[in-house]
mmCIF file of N, CA and C in Angstrom:
data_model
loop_
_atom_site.group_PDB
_atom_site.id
_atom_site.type_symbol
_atom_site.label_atom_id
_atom_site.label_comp_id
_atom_site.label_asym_id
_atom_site.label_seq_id
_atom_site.Cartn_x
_atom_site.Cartn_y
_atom_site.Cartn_z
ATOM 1 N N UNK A 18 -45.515 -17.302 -51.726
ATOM 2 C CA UNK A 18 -45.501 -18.667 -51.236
ATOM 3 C C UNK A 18 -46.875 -18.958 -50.621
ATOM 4 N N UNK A 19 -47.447 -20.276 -51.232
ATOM 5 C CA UNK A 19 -48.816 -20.218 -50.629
ATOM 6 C C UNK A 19 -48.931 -20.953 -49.178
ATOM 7 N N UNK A 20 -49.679 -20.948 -48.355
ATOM 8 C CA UNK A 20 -49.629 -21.889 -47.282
ATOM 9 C C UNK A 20 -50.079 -23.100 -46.897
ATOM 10 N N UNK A 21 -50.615 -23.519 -48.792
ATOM 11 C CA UNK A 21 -50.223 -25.516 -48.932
ATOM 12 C C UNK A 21 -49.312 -25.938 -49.153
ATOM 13 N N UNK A 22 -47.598 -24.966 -49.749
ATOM 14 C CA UNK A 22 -46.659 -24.749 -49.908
ATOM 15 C C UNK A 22 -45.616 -24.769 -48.716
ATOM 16 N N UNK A 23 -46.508 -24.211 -47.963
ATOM 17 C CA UNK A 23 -45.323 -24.170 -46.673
ATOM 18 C C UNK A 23 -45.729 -25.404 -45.790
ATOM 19 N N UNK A 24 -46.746 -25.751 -45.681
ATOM 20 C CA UNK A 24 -47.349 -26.904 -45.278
ATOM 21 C C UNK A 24 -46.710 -27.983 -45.490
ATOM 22 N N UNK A 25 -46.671 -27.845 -47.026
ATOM 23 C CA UNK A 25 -45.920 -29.010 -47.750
ATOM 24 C C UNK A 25 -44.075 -29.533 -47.164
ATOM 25 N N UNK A 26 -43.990 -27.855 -47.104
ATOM 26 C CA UNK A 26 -42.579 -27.750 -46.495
ATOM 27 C C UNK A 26 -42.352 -28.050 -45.359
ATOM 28 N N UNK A 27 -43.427 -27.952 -44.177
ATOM 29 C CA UNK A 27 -43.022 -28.167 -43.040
ATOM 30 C C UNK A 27 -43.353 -29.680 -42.842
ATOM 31 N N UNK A 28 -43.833 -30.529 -43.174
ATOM 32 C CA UNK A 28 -44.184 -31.667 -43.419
ATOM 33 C C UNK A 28 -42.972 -32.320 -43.935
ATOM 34 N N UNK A 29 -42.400 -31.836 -44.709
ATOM 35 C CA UNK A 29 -41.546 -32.989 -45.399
ATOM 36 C C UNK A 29 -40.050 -32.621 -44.745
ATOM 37 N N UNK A 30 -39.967 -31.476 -43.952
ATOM 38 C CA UNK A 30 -39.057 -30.937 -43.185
ATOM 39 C C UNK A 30 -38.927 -32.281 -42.009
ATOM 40 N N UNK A 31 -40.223 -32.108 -41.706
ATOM 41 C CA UNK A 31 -40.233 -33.475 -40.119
ATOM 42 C C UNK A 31 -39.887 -34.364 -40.387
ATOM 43 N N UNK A 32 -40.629 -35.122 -42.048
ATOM 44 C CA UNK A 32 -40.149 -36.545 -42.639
ATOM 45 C C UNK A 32 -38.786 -36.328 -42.392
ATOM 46 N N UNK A 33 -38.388 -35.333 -43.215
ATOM 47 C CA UNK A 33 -36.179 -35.717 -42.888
ATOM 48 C C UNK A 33 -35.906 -35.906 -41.878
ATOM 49 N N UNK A 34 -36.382 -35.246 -41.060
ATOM 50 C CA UNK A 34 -35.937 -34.934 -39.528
ATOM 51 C C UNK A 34 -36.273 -36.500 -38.884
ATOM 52 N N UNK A 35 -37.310 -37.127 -38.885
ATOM 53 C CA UNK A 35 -37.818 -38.629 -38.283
ATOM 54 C C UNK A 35 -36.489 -39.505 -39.054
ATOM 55 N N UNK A 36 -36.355 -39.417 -40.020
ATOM 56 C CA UNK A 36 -35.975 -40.845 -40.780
ATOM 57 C C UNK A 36 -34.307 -40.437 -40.534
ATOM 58 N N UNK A 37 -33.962 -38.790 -40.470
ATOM 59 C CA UNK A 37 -32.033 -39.319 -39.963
ATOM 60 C C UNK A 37 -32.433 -39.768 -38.390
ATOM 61 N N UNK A 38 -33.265 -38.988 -37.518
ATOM 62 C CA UNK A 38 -33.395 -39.422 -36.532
ATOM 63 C C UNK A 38 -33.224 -41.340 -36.197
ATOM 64 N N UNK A 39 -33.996 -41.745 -37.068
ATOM 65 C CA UNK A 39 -34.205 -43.356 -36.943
ATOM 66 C C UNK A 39 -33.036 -44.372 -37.560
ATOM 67 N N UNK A 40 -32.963 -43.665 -38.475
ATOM 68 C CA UNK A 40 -31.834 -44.422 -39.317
ATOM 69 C C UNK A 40 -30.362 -44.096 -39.568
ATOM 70 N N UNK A 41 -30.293 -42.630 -38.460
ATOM 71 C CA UNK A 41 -28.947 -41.631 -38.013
ATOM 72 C C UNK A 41 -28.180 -41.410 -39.153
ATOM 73 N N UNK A 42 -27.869 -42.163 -40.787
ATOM 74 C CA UNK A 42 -27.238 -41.329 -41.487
ATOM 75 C C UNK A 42 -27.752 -41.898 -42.735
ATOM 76 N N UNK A 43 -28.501 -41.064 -43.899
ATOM 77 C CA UNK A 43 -29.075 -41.898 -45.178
ATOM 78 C C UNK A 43 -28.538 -40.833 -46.202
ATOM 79 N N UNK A 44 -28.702 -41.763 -47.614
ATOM 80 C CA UNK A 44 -28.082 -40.628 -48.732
ATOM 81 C C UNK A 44 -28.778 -40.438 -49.067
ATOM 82 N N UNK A 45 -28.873 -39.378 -50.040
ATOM 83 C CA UNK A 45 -30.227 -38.918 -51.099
ATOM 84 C C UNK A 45 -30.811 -40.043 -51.879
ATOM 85 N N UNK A 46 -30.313 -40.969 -52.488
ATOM 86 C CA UNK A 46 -31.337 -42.082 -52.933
ATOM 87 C C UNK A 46 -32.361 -42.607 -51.932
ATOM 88 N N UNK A 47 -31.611 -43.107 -50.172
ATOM 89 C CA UNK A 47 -32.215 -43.726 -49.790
ATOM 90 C C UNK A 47 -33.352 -42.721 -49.208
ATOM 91 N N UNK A 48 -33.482 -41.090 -49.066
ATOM 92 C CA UNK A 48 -34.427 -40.210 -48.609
ATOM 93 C C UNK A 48 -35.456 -40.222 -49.583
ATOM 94 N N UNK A 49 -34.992 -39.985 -50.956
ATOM 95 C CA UNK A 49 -35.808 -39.657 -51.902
ATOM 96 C C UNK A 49 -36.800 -41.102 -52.537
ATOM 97 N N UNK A 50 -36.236 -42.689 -52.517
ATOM 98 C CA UNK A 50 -36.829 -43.343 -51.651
ATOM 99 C C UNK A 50 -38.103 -44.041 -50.786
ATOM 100 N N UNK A 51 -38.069 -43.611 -49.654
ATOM 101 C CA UNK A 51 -38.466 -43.543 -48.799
ATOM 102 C C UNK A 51 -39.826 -42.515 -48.780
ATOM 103 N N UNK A 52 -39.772 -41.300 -49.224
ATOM 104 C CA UNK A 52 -40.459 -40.338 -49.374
ATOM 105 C C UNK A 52 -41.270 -39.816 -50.829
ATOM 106 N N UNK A 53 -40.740 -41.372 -51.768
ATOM 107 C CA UNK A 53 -41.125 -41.030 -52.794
ATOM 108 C C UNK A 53 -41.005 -39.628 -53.481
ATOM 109 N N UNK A 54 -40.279 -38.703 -53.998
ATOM 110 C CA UNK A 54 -39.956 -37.614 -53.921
ATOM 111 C C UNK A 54 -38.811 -37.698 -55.030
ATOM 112 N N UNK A 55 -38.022 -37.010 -55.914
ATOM 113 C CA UNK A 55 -36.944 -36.966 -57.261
ATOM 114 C C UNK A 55 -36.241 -36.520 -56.634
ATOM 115 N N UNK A 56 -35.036 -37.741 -56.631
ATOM 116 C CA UNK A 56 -33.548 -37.209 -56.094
ATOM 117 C C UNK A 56 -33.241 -35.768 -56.125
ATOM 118 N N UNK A 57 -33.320 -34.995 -57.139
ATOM 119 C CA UNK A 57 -33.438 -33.469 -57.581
ATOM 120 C C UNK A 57 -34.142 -32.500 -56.292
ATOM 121 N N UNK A 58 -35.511 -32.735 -55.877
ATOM 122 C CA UNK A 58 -36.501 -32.045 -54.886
ATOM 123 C C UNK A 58 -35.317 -32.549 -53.889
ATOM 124 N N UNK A 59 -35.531 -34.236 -53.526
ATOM 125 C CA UNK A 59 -34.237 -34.327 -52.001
ATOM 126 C C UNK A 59 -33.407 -33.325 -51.644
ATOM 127 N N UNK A 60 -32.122 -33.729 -53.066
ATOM 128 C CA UNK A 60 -31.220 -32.749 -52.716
ATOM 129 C C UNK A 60 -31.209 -31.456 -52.135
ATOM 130 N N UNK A 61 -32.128 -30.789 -53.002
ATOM 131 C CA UNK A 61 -32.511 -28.934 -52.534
ATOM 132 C C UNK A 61 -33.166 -28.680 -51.138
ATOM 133 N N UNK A 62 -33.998 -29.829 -50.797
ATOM 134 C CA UNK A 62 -34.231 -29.691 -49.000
ATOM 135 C C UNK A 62 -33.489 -30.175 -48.180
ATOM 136 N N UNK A 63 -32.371 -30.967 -48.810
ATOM 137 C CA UNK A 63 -31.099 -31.092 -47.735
ATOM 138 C C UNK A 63 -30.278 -30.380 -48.210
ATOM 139 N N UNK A 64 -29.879 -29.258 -49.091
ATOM 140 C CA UNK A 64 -28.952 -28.588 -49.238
ATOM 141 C C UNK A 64 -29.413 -26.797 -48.159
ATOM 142 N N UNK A 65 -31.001 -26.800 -48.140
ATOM 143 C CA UNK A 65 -31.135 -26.133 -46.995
ATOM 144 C C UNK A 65 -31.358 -26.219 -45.887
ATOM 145 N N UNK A 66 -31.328 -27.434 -45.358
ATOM 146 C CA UNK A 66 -31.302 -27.625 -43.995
ATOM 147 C C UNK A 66 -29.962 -28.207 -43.918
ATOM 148 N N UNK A 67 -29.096 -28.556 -44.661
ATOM 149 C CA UNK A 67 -27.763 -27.997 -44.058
ATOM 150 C C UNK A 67 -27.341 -26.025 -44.336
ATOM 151 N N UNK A 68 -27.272 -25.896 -44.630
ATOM 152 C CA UNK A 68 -27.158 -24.011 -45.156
ATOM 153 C C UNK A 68 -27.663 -23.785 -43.612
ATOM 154 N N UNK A 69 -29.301 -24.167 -42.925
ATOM 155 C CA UNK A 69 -29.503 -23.731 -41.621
ATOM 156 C C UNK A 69 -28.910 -24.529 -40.708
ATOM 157 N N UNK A 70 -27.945 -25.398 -40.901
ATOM 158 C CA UNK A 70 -27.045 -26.022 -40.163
ATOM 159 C C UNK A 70 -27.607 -27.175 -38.937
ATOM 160 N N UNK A 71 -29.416 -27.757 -39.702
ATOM 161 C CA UNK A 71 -29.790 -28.922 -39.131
ATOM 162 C C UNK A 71 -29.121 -30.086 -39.581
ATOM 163 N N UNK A 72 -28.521 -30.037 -40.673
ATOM 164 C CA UNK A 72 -28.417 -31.477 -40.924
ATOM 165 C C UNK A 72 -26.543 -31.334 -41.078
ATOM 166 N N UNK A 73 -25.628 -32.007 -41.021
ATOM 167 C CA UNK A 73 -24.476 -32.480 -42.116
ATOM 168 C C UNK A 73 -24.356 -33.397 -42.689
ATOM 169 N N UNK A 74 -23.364 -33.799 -43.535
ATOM 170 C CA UNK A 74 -22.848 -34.721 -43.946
ATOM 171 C C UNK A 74 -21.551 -35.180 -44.194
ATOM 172 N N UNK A 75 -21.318 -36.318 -44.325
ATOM 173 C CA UNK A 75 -19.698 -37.465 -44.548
ATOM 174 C C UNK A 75 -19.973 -37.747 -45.975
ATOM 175 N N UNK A 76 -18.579 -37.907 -46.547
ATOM 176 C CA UNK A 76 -18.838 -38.576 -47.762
ATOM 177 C C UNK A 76 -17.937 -40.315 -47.550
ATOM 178 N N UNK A 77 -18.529 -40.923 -48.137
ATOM 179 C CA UNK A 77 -18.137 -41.928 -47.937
ATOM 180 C C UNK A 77 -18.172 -42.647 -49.361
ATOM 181 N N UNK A 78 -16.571 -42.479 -49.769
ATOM 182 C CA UNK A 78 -16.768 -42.959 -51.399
ATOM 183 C C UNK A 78 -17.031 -42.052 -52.548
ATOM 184 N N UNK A 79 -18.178 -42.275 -53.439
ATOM 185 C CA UNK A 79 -18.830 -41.523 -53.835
ATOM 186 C C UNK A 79 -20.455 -40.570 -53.362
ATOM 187 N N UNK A 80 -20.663 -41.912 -52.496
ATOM 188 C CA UNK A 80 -22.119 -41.522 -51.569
ATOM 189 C C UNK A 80 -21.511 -40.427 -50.641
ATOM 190 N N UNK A 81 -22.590 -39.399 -50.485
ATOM 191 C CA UNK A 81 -22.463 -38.507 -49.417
ATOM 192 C C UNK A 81 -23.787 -38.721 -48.399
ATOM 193 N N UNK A 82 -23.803 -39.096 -47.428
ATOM 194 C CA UNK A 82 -24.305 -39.508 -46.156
ATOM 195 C C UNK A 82 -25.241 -38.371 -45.551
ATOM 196 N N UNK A 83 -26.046 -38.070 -45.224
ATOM 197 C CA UNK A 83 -27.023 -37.067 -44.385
ATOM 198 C C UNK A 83 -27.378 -37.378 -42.936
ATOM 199 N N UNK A 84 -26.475 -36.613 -42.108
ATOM 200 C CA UNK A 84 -27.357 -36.463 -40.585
ATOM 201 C C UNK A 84 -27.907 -35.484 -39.932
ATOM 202 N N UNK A 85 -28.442 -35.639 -38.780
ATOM 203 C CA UNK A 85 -28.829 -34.309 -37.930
ATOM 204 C C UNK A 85 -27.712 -34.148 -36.796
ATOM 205 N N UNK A 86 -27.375 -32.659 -37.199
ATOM 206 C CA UNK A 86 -26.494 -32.289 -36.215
ATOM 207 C C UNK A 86 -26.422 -32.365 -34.699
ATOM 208 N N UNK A 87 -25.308 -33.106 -34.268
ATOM 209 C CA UNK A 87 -25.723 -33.586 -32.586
ATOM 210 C C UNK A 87 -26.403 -32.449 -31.633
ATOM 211 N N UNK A 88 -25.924 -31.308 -31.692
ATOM 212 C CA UNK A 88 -26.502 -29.950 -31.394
ATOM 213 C C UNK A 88 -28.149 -29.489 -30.842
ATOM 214 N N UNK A 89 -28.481 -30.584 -32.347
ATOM 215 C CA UNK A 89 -29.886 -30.004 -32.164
ATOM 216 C C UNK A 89 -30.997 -31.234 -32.330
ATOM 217 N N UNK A 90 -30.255 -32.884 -32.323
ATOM 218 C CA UNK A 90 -30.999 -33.689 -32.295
ATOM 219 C C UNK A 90 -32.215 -34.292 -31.294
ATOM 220 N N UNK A 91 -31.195 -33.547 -30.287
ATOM 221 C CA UNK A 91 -32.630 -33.830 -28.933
ATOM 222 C C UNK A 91 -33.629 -32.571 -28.911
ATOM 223 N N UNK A 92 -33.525 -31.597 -29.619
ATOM 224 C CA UNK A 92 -34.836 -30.865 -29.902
ATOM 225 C C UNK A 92 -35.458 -31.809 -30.766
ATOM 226 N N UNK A 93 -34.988 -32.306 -32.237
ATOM 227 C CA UNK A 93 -35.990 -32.981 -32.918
ATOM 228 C C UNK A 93 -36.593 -34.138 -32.510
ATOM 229 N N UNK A 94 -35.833 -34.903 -31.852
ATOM 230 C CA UNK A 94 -36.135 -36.622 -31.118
ATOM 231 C C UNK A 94 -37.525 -35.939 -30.112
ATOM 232 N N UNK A 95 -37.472 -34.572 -29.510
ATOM 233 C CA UNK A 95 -38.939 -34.207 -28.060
ATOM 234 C C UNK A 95 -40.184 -33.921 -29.574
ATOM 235 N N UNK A 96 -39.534 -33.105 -30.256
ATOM 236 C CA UNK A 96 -40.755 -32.077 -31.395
ATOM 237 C C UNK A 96 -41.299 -33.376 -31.881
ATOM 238 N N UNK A 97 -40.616 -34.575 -32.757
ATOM 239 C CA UNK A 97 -41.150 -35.554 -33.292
ATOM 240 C C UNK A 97 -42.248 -36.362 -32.628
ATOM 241 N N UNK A 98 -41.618 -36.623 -31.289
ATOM 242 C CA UNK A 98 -42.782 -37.555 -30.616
ATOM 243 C C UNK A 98 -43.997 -36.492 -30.529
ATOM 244 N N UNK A 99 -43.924 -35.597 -30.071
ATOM 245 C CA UNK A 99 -45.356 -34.497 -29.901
ATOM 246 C C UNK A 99 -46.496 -34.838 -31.245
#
């Protein structure tokens, strides 16, 4: 793994982290979106940051919904502003 790679990763880690923060619950269209990014890439960085149990989700319908877990949102709401 190179470390424009992880860069890349930790960067687009925060983007998720700011935008459930702001907008408290979005689906993969509206992330992928937003971040310009293929529904496909979305999915797989919210399927591991839920796996590390930052994010969950509701389904609602057919849409399934993405948030940050109440747990650990006021770590991300202090890290973000920094």
């Amino acid at each position: 793994v190179t470390t424009v790679w992880l860069e890349f990763r930790r960067v687009l880690f925060r983007s998720v982290a700011s935008l459930l923060i702001n907008y408290e619950k979005l689906c993969v269209c509206d992330i992928s979106d937003i971040l310009n990014i293929s529904q496909s890439a979305t999915s797989q960085h919210l399927r591991k940051l839920k796996d590390g149990n930052v994010i969950d989700n509701v389904r609602d319908g057919a849409t399934i919904f993405y948030f940050i877990n109440d747990d650990i949102k006021h770590f991300f709401e202090n890290s973000i502003k920094e």
